[in-house]
XYZ file of C-alpha atoms in Angstrom:
633
model
C 18.292 38.443 43.433
C 21.220 40.790 44.055
C 22.571 40.315 47.555
C 24.447 42.895 49.633
C 27.846 41.691 48.430
C 26.750 42.150 44.815
C 25.419 45.579 45.695
C 28.736 46.651 47.227
C 30.586 45.345 44.170
C 28.206 47.210 41.951
C 28.784 50.460 43.843
C 32.490 50.015 43.150
C 31.620 49.453 39.503
C 29.653 52.725 39.419
C 31.646 54.977 41.730
C 35.264 53.854 41.535
C 35.489 52.738 37.920
C 33.010 54.715 35.881
C 33.559 57.944 37.751
C 30.172 59.321 36.813
C 28.382 59.211 40.165
C 29.507 62.615 41.450
C 29.074 64.272 38.067
C 25.533 63.026 37.566
C 24.530 63.766 41.150
C 25.844 67.317 40.862
C 24.006 67.854 37.599
C 20.689 66.290 38.482
C 20.720 66.031 42.271
C 17.235 67.526 42.590
C 15.746 66.134 39.393
C 12.772 63.742 39.561
C 14.887 61.030 37.860
C 17.624 61.353 40.497
C 15.122 61.090 43.362
C 13.613 57.930 41.858
C 17.121 56.544 41.303
C 17.983 57.087 44.983
C 14.870 55.117 45.962
C 15.949 52.336 43.582
C 19.341 52.105 45.274
C 17.654 51.800 48.675
C 15.441 48.996 47.356
C 18.517 47.314 45.913
C 20.346 47.529 49.230
C 17.312 45.950 50.926
C 17.385 43.149 48.310
C 13.963 44.149 46.930
C 15.049 43.363 43.394
C 11.678 43.594 41.644
C 10.895 46.942 43.268
C 14.354 48.190 42.332
C 13.842 47.220 38.674
C 10.525 49.092 38.469
C 12.074 52.241 39.976
C 15.094 52.105 37.662
C 12.838 51.778 34.627
C 10.841 54.771 35.851
C 14.018 56.827 36.324
C 15.137 55.996 32.782
C 11.766 57.079 31.401
C 11.988 60.377 33.311
C 15.455 61.150 31.945
C 16.721 58.969 29.054
C 20.076 60.851 29.177
C 20.691 59.907 32.830
C 23.275 57.102 32.534
C 23.386 55.955 36.170
C 20.033 54.071 36.223
C 20.871 52.585 32.815
C 24.091 51.048 34.094
C 22.548 50.019 37.392
C 19.692 48.220 35.643
C 22.231 46.612 33.315
C 24.090 45.205 36.343
C 20.894 44.074 38.064
C 19.838 42.180 34.940
C 23.272 40.554 34.761
C 23.067 39.433 38.388
C 19.560 38.041 37.892
C 20.620 36.319 34.640
C 18.257 38.367 32.456
C 20.942 38.718 29.821
C 18.624 39.470 26.903
C 17.302 42.473 28.829
C 20.762 43.604 29.936
C 22.446 43.681 26.519
C 20.447 46.540 24.916
C 20.897 48.705 28.033
C 24.689 48.659 27.698
C 24.346 49.546 24.020
C 22.223 52.598 24.964
C 24.713 53.617 27.668
C 27.590 53.290 25.207
C 25.891 55.691 22.804
C 25.401 58.166 25.649
C 29.033 58.000 26.813
C 31.249 55.660 24.787
C 34.457 56.742 26.461
C 33.182 55.954 29.948
C 31.613 52.562 29.133
C 34.328 51.308 26.749
C 36.662 49.879 29.423
C 33.832 47.614 30.589
C 32.973 46.004 27.266
C 33.838 42.645 28.858
C 30.589 42.729 30.847
C 28.679 43.013 27.583
C 30.775 40.267 26.012
C 30.076 37.985 28.974
C 26.357 38.713 28.614
C 26.496 37.611 24.958
C 28.410 34.469 25.946
C 25.822 33.732 28.634
C 23.037 33.560 26.023
C 25.234 31.344 23.838
C 26.160 33.994 21.280
C 29.900 33.364 21.470
C 30.493 34.809 18.016
C 29.273 38.293 19.071
C 31.134 37.995 22.352
C 34.407 37.212 20.563
C 33.933 39.999 18.041
C 33.266 42.503 20.847
C 36.415 41.401 22.676
C 38.629 41.558 19.593
C 37.256 44.992 18.665
C 37.937 46.470 22.103
C 40.978 44.499 23.236
C 43.418 47.256 22.295
C 41.435 49.918 24.133
C 43.874 51.824 26.296
C 41.182 52.413 28.918
C 40.602 48.719 29.569
C 40.955 48.227 33.309
C 43.723 45.789 34.277
C 41.431 44.100 36.807
C 39.141 43.147 33.911
C 41.881 41.561 31.788
C 41.663 38.165 33.477
C 37.956 38.076 32.609
C 38.821 39.066 29.052
C 41.186 36.111 28.663
C 38.792 33.617 30.264
C 35.906 34.795 28.093
C 37.970 34.768 24.886
C 39.184 31.215 25.615
C 35.580 30.143 26.231
C 34.494 31.765 22.951
C 37.172 29.947 20.979
C 36.264 26.618 22.591
C 32.526 27.102 22.069
C 32.897 28.128 18.431
C 34.921 24.966 17.753
C 32.396 22.790 19.647
C 28.893 23.544 18.321
C 25.785 22.455 20.215
C 24.671 18.837 19.971
C 21.261 18.705 18.253
C 20.368 15.432 20.022
C 20.718 16.864 23.543
C 17.397 17.666 25.234
C 17.127 19.637 28.502
C 13.913 19.704 30.546
C 13.118 21.289 33.903
C 12.064 18.537 36.341
C 8.936 20.552 37.125
C 7.072 22.005 40.072
C 6.852 18.707 41.965
C 10.628 18.849 42.429
C 11.676 22.479 41.985
C 10.627 25.478 44.069
C 11.724 29.062 44.649
C 14.412 27.579 46.926
C 17.629 26.071 45.544
C 17.514 22.393 44.512
C 20.793 20.602 43.764
C 22.920 17.438 44.247
C 20.566 15.092 42.323
C 20.923 11.306 42.662
C 18.819 8.699 40.861
C 18.148 5.250 42.362
C 19.620 2.135 40.749
C 16.207 1.261 39.306
C 15.814 4.766 37.809
C 12.644 5.323 39.822
C 13.461 7.563 42.803
C 15.124 10.972 42.661
C 17.069 12.176 45.690
C 18.220 15.783 45.925
C 19.118 18.617 48.273
C 16.942 21.656 48.918
C 18.234 24.782 50.640
C 15.554 27.016 52.110
C 17.957 29.543 53.627
C 21.649 30.153 54.059
C 21.841 27.930 57.159
C 19.550 25.009 56.382
C 19.622 22.358 53.645
C 17.776 18.998 53.611
C 17.482 15.820 51.552
C 14.237 15.263 49.618
C 12.897 12.410 47.499
C 10.490 12.188 44.587
C 9.248 9.107 42.726
C 9.207 8.993 38.947
C 5.876 7.722 37.615
C 4.710 7.465 33.978
C 2.932 10.804 34.386
C 5.950 12.502 35.980
C 7.519 13.124 39.369
C 5.516 12.938 42.583
C 5.526 15.834 45.049
C 8.925 15.834 46.754
C 8.957 14.867 50.426
C 11.536 15.293 53.166
C 13.813 12.267 53.706
C 12.903 10.986 57.143
C 14.966 9.948 60.191
C 18.317 11.207 61.413
C 19.879 11.817 57.993
C 18.522 15.363 57.974
C 19.580 16.219 61.536
C 22.563 18.373 60.540
C 21.865 21.871 59.237
C 24.490 21.563 56.505
C 24.819 18.484 54.319
C 26.218 17.487 50.939
C 25.396 15.033 48.185
C 24.164 11.435 48.628
C 25.280 8.176 47.037
C 23.836 4.669 47.478
C 24.934 1.106 46.926
C 22.769 -0.568 44.248
C 20.512 -2.264 46.811
C 19.632 1.226 48.166
C 20.226 -0.040 51.719
C 23.563 1.698 52.317
C 23.919 5.456 52.010
C 27.032 7.638 51.862
C 26.702 11.384 52.286
C 28.574 14.500 53.359
C 27.582 16.606 56.353
C 28.883 19.163 58.793
C 28.075 17.595 62.180
C 29.291 19.819 65.014
C 31.942 18.073 67.158
C 31.606 14.800 65.220
C 33.885 15.328 62.259
C 37.526 15.938 61.496
C 36.941 19.091 59.466
C 34.243 21.427 58.163
C 32.588 18.693 56.102
C 33.159 14.936 56.447
C 31.779 11.858 54.696
C 29.419 9.556 56.609
C 27.695 6.208 56.128
C 24.217 5.077 57.176
C 22.431 1.724 56.766
C 18.690 1.176 56.327
C 17.360 -1.132 59.047
C 13.664 -1.796 59.597
C 12.850 1.089 57.253
C 14.933 3.515 59.336
C 18.365 4.914 58.645
C 20.979 4.152 61.262
C 22.880 6.908 63.043
C 25.474 8.343 60.634
C 28.969 6.869 61.052
C 32.058 8.897 60.164
C 34.215 6.990 57.658
C 37.365 7.830 59.578
C 40.733 9.470 59.073
C 41.648 7.363 56.042
C 39.075 9.373 54.079
C 38.228 12.465 56.114
C 40.691 15.206 57.068
C 40.827 18.536 58.875
C 39.806 20.105 55.555
C 36.644 20.062 53.413
C 35.748 16.517 52.246
C 32.467 16.173 50.388
C 30.468 14.961 47.355
C 30.934 11.176 47.863
C 30.134 8.736 45.066
C 30.305 5.019 45.903
C 31.120 2.479 43.185
C 28.443 -0.159 42.461
C 30.556 -2.926 44.020
C 31.065 -0.839 47.163
C 34.851 -1.105 46.913
C 35.750 2.417 45.756
C 34.634 5.791 47.091
C 35.194 8.900 44.975
C 34.929 12.349 46.555
C 36.123 15.961 46.401
C 38.492 17.621 48.867
C 40.454 20.835 49.281
C 43.178 19.159 51.389
C 46.776 20.267 50.748
C 48.981 18.510 48.231
C 46.549 18.513 45.316
C 46.795 20.010 41.852
C 44.318 22.862 42.393
C 41.970 24.355 44.934
C 39.646 21.317 45.005
C 40.649 17.891 43.634
C 38.994 14.505 43.209
C 40.164 11.576 45.355
C 39.405 7.855 45.597
C 39.633 5.407 48.517
C 39.554 1.612 48.111
C 38.405 -1.110 50.494
C 40.933 -3.838 51.245
C 40.149 -7.556 51.551
C 39.242 -7.093 55.206
C 36.584 -4.537 54.256
C 38.556 -1.600 55.672
C 39.028 1.657 53.768
C 42.608 2.294 52.691
C 44.013 5.826 52.692
C 42.457 7.982 49.976
C 44.602 8.864 46.967
C 44.470 11.813 44.566
C 43.136 10.804 41.121
C 46.124 12.545 39.564
C 46.576 14.912 36.655
C 44.576 12.644 34.360
C 41.531 14.156 36.109
C 42.662 17.071 38.300
C 43.898 20.477 37.154
C 44.989 23.793 38.644
C 41.283 24.670 38.780
C 38.554 23.048 40.864
C 37.265 19.524 40.202
C 34.070 18.703 42.088
C 30.885 16.564 42.299
C 32.242 13.210 41.038
C 29.696 10.611 39.938
C 30.833 7.057 39.166
C 28.245 5.364 36.983
C 26.847 1.906 37.666
C 29.106 0.519 34.914
C 31.983 1.208 37.380
C 34.060 2.653 34.533
C 32.527 6.008 33.617
C 33.258 9.002 35.860
C 31.384 12.300 35.514
C 32.487 15.471 37.310
C 32.575 19.258 37.098
C 35.738 21.274 36.475
C 36.917 24.838 36.015
C 40.340 23.713 34.786
C 39.719 21.767 31.577
C 38.880 23.700 28.369
C 35.208 24.576 28.296
C 32.377 27.004 27.693
C 33.211 29.469 30.466
C 32.513 28.536 34.084
C 32.530 25.091 35.676
C 31.572 22.518 33.024
C 30.628 18.840 33.198
C 33.101 16.259 31.883
C 33.306 12.493 31.504
C 36.322 10.188 31.749
C 36.505 6.399 31.416
C 38.703 4.008 33.353
C 41.003 2.052 31.045
C 42.088 -1.575 31.431
C 45.330 -0.527 33.145
C 43.403 1.503 35.733
C 44.316 4.923 34.336
C 41.719 7.444 33.186
C 41.056 8.668 29.673
C 41.317 12.370 28.838
C 38.097 14.053 30.038
C 35.491 14.905 27.396
C 33.331 18.014 27.777
C 29.614 17.055 27.838
C 29.018 19.827 25.333
C 26.446 22.514 24.725
C 23.642 23.104 25.640
C 24.398 21.074 28.789
C 27.381 23.263 29.570
C 27.035 27.037 29.377
C 29.082 30.138 30.099
C 27.796 29.987 33.689
C 28.815 27.416 36.316
C 27.340 23.923 36.183
C 27.222 22.199 39.561
C 26.230 18.567 40.151
C 25.263 15.623 37.957
C 23.859 12.095 38.294
C 23.542 9.714 35.333
C 20.705 7.202 35.197
C 21.252 3.461 34.994
C 20.418 3.479 31.267
C 23.545 5.570 30.673
C 21.663 7.949 28.368
C 19.757 10.268 30.707
C 21.114 12.432 33.482
C 19.987 14.951 36.068
C 21.857 18.161 36.752
C 21.491 21.218 38.969
C 21.440 24.506 37.059
C 19.970 28.012 37.291
C 18.724 28.547 33.747
C 16.221 31.102 32.531
C 13.233 28.835 33.291
C 14.291 27.960 36.848
C 11.718 28.316 39.625
C 14.299 30.249 41.639
C 18.062 29.804 41.786
C 19.260 26.253 41.171
C 16.718 23.756 39.782
C 16.937 20.069 38.879
C 16.932 19.408 35.129
C 16.702 16.188 33.152
C 19.116 15.998 30.223
C 19.907 13.546 27.464
C 23.583 12.833 26.865
C 25.245 12.849 23.475
C 26.283 9.410 22.260
C 29.999 9.944 22.882
C 29.428 10.901 26.538
C 26.928 8.181 27.454
C 27.718 5.479 30.006
C 27.023 1.797 29.497
C 23.582 0.442 30.355
C 23.813 -2.068 33.217
C 21.950 -5.114 34.503
C 22.026 -5.629 38.283
C 22.289 -9.118 39.792
C 22.054 -9.402 43.552
C 22.083 -12.554 45.604
C 23.943 -14.618 48.113
C 26.200 -17.675 48.266
C 25.310 -20.239 50.921
C 25.990 -23.771 52.152
C 23.285 -26.089 50.846
C 23.090 -28.019 54.123
C 23.355 -25.382 56.827
C 21.941 -22.551 54.658
C 24.613 -20.316 56.160
C 26.289 -17.752 53.909
C 29.863 -18.504 52.871
C 32.720 -16.656 51.245
C 33.472 -17.515 47.648
C 35.476 -16.763 44.550
C 33.428 -16.070 41.438
C 34.433 -16.058 37.794
C 32.132 -14.514 35.205
C 32.400 -16.662 32.079
C 31.444 -16.319 28.452
C 28.583 -18.801 28.216
C 29.668 -19.962 24.751
C 33.296 -20.986 25.425
C 33.630 -20.748 29.236
C 36.424 -18.168 28.925
C 36.860 -15.917 31.967
C 35.537 -12.359 31.524
C 36.416 -11.125 35.021
C 36.779 -12.341 38.607
C 35.457 -11.185 41.951
C 34.993 -12.456 45.487
C 32.464 -12.245 48.293
C 33.222 -12.004 52.000
C 31.783 -14.242 54.716
C 28.403 -12.519 54.432
C 28.119 -14.179 51.034
C 26.340 -11.145 49.609
C 26.677 -10.563 45.885
C 25.911 -7.374 43.927
C 26.940 -7.298 40.264
C 26.542 -4.567 37.658
C 26.702 -6.364 34.317
C 26.806 -5.096 30.734
C 23.996 -5.971 28.353
C 24.175 -9.701 27.503
C 22.154 -12.637 26.179
C 23.574 -15.137 28.643
C 26.587 -15.550 30.893
C 27.920 -18.258 33.182
C 29.239 -17.983 36.729
C 31.816 -20.366 38.175
C 31.429 -20.208 41.974
C 34.001 -21.789 44.270
C 34.283 -21.819 48.051
C 36.753 -23.648 50.299
C 35.543 -27.118 51.306
C 32.605 -26.986 48.934
C 31.928 -28.416 45.501
C 32.174 -25.749 42.809
C 29.183 -24.965 40.596
C 28.669 -23.334 37.219
C 25.403 -21.398 37.005
C 24.016 -19.917 33.800
C 22.272 -16.537 33.869
C 19.995 -15.364 31.061
C 18.706 -11.845 30.432
C 15.209 -13.322 30.668
C 15.932 -13.826 34.391
C 15.825 -10.038 34.874
C 12.735 -7.897 35.374
C 11.769 -4.740 33.516
C 14.107 -2.717 35.726
C 17.050 -4.918 34.680
C 17.397 -6.386 38.178
C 17.358 -9.979 39.437
C 17.982 -11.740 42.742
C 19.296 -15.295 43.038
C 20.509 -17.641 45.768
C 23.413 -19.939 44.877
C 23.893 -23.073 47.015
C 27.157 -25.029 47.195
C 27.307 -28.572 48.542
C 29.876 -29.138 51.317
C 32.509 -31.764 50.622
C 31.370 -34.781 52.651
C 34.371 -37.110 52.622
C 37.914 -36.736 53.914
C 40.000 -34.633 51.566
C 43.450 -33.156 51.111
C 44.161 -29.685 49.785
C 47.331 -27.678 49.101
C 47.513 -24.077 50.253
C 47.867 -21.759 47.265
C 48.421 -18.400 48.952
C 49.990 -19.307 52.310
C 53.560 -18.095 51.827
C 56.784 -17.901 53.837
C 60.038 -16.013 53.613
C 62.891 -18.028 52.092
C 64.464 -20.399 54.646
C 61.952 -19.132 57.254
C 58.778 -20.195 59.025
C 57.543 -16.582 59.193
C 54.176 -16.195 57.430
C 54.173 -13.478 54.781
C 51.449 -10.769 54.699
C 48.525 -11.873 52.546
C 48.511 -15.431 53.895
C 45.677 -14.542 56.273
C 42.907 -14.667 53.676
C 43.256 -18.377 52.891
C 43.922 -19.265 56.528
C 40.824 -17.339 57.624
C 38.720 -19.311 55.145
C 40.062 -22.504 56.762
C 39.173 -21.119 60.202
C 35.602 -20.404 59.085
C 35.248 -23.951 57.751
C 36.600 -25.541 60.960
C 34.176 -23.446 63.021
C 31.276 -24.574 60.818
C 32.465 -28.214 61.108
C 33.195 -28.526 64.851
C 33.855 -32.293 64.636
C 36.436 -32.017 61.867
C 40.116 -32.631 62.614
C 42.998 -31.368 60.511
C 46.472 -32.647 59.659
C 48.894 -29.966 58.462
C 51.910 -31.060 56.433
C 55.051 -29.196 55.396
C 57.074 -30.215 52.297
C 60.236 -29.033 50.534
C 62.184 -29.837 47.379
C 65.454 -31.831 47.522
C 67.739 -28.778 47.426
C 70.090 -28.458 50.423
C 70.446 -30.524 53.575
C 67.681 -33.101 54.012
C 67.570 -32.825 57.829
C 67.342 -29.026 57.708
C 64.602 -29.284 55.075
C 62.625 -31.654 57.279
C 62.997 -29.370 60.307
C 61.950 -26.309 58.261
C 58.908 -28.082 56.852
C 57.745 -28.988 60.380
C 58.279 -25.407 61.591
C 56.111 -24.114 58.761
C 53.341 -26.622 59.561
C 53.549 -25.538 63.205
C 53.346 -21.850 62.197
C 50.039 -22.563 60.460
C 48.817 -24.522 63.482
C 49.702 -21.601 65.776
C 47.662 -19.270 63.567
C 44.619 -21.577 63.781
C 44.958 -21.913 67.549
C 45.183 -18.130 67.860
C 41.832 -18.013 66.040
C 40.258 -20.231 68.742
C 40.608 -23.599 66.971
C 41.278 -26.229 69.647
C 44.838 -27.680 69.582
C 43.305 -31.137 70.096
C 41.884 -30.957 66.572
C 45.244 -30.185 64.941
C 48.193 -32.431 64.022
C 51.381 -31.323 62.264
C 54.060 -33.172 60.289
C 57.211 -32.104 58.475
C 58.148 -34.406 55.596
C 60.945 -32.405 54.000
C 61.607 -33.741 50.501
C 60.312 -37.270 51.105
C 56.881 -36.829 49.460
C 57.394 -34.987 46.137
C 54.425 -34.434 43.842
C 56.567 -33.423 40.842
C 60.063 -33.977 39.498
C 62.885 -32.204 41.332
C 64.850 -32.051 38.084
C 63.176 -28.814 36.977
C 62.589 -25.495 38.729
C 58.874 -25.759 38.030
C 58.775 -29.196 39.654
C 60.790 -28.041 42.664
C 58.413 -25.089 43.088
C 55.457 -27.483 43.217
C 57.203 -29.607 45.829
C 57.788 -26.590 48.111
C 54.337 -26.542 49.659
C 52.160 -26.790 52.730
C 48.969 -28.833 52.652
C 46.258 -30.090 54.951
C 43.963 -33.088 55.251
C 40.504 -32.810 56.781
C 38.887 -35.769 58.547
C 35.150 -35.454 59.159
């Protein structure tokens, strides 16, 4: 449909540029064709597109030499994406008045590019580029279209890519966009906009026979009139989304979080100033481990109009300040709709700045071992077209994706389409392991450090940790078997083997891992409790290990603790002994501040009198500079 803004632009196209309006009106002002044409313009202004088209066709039949309805119908077909119908009309108009239409060959070239005929589009541009009548305002479009033609002709369509409309259960005459597929590839979430002021989240289940009829997502999530895309953690219990809540946000759009409790979504919680700003912040995509949030923002200081950003959670579970993804991803154009795949390495997004087929295209980039991003790869044709592509979500299998697009078979405006990705742009298929780590006696969850091992040689593949909730969510690559070494303070470590046969048809599994508490008295050396040189001031980062000790002492209320400070034999022995006691006392003060009773704590400073290694080497002296503790149960 051509809206009023398009109509006004079109009038400029007819009156100001072509200069034929007054001439044709003067010549045929009272003709039947002119009267019908005037009615068509009224219908166009009232956004009655179908009625306008019928009247324009009638005017052309009445007077085939009357160029105004020809050019108007050409523009209407362009605006309604009926490019195959528009192209022959411009050819007819050019034969009627070549001099008048020549400066606007770019519209015809863009129509050819829009149907994928980049070769004809390029030829038309090159033939007319030297035309002295080419309007300067059109030259930017000429360059953009020629660049798109050159790119498209050097990147032919992938024969293995299949594109299918998601069907009438999902798509309607309204606009459907921002697709998101659940971690089990079974539920489709998307946005539907019924009018310019209202947009809502909908869901549809994927069954063997197709999608079910889409239904409105219940509860408070849909309260705001204007919302953005959704993103879930793999357990589908935590939702991140963008919305414009009046008087609740920092800017026009902010990013919010909601948790599913008793089958109801909690009231949305703003993620705070570390992520949201006074500007537009939207299109969140949460990583599968919940530790990274990717999103788009037009805040100042970026590379273009809209850039992609990422925020990371620290060890305390608090979001750090968001950072720009840099020029490995962002350009002088607009980068939007990021989607981090469940493999936690493959990032999909749309961009107008990287070389492509014309408008905003979809790209993929992969995170390298050093944390940088690979050069983005265009997803190729026919996924990307000369028009703008908007939002994308890639299924867990890494091969299929869902996009929003307004192609020729759309039910009206943007529709949701299912696409298959070419091999070079596919993500890795993932297996999801969820579970929890708990004390075998109390059954309470505990924090832990986990190492994923190669089952054959016990070599470490990667490491991760859980907080005191003990909850574990892992996205794993395809495997036959792996091993997990799980360690928690004051507990016996375990090695658990996981086989792919433990997973169901949806590649998901849930397990509970129990660690036995250490029953007898034991001594342990702190590994990450650090001090400034010649000081008893605790360094930042020491809190993590001390907090684990606090949790254990709370869980074992009868336990007492002896804290010892030790040094090497460098320097004055009396000063070393005094410093070692001060450091033991600093640890004791931290525990007391965390509500551990002073009556349960004893401290000693031994200086260099109890070495555990030779003081003849630097390595030995480093081992002797330590703080340790002994627990008595």
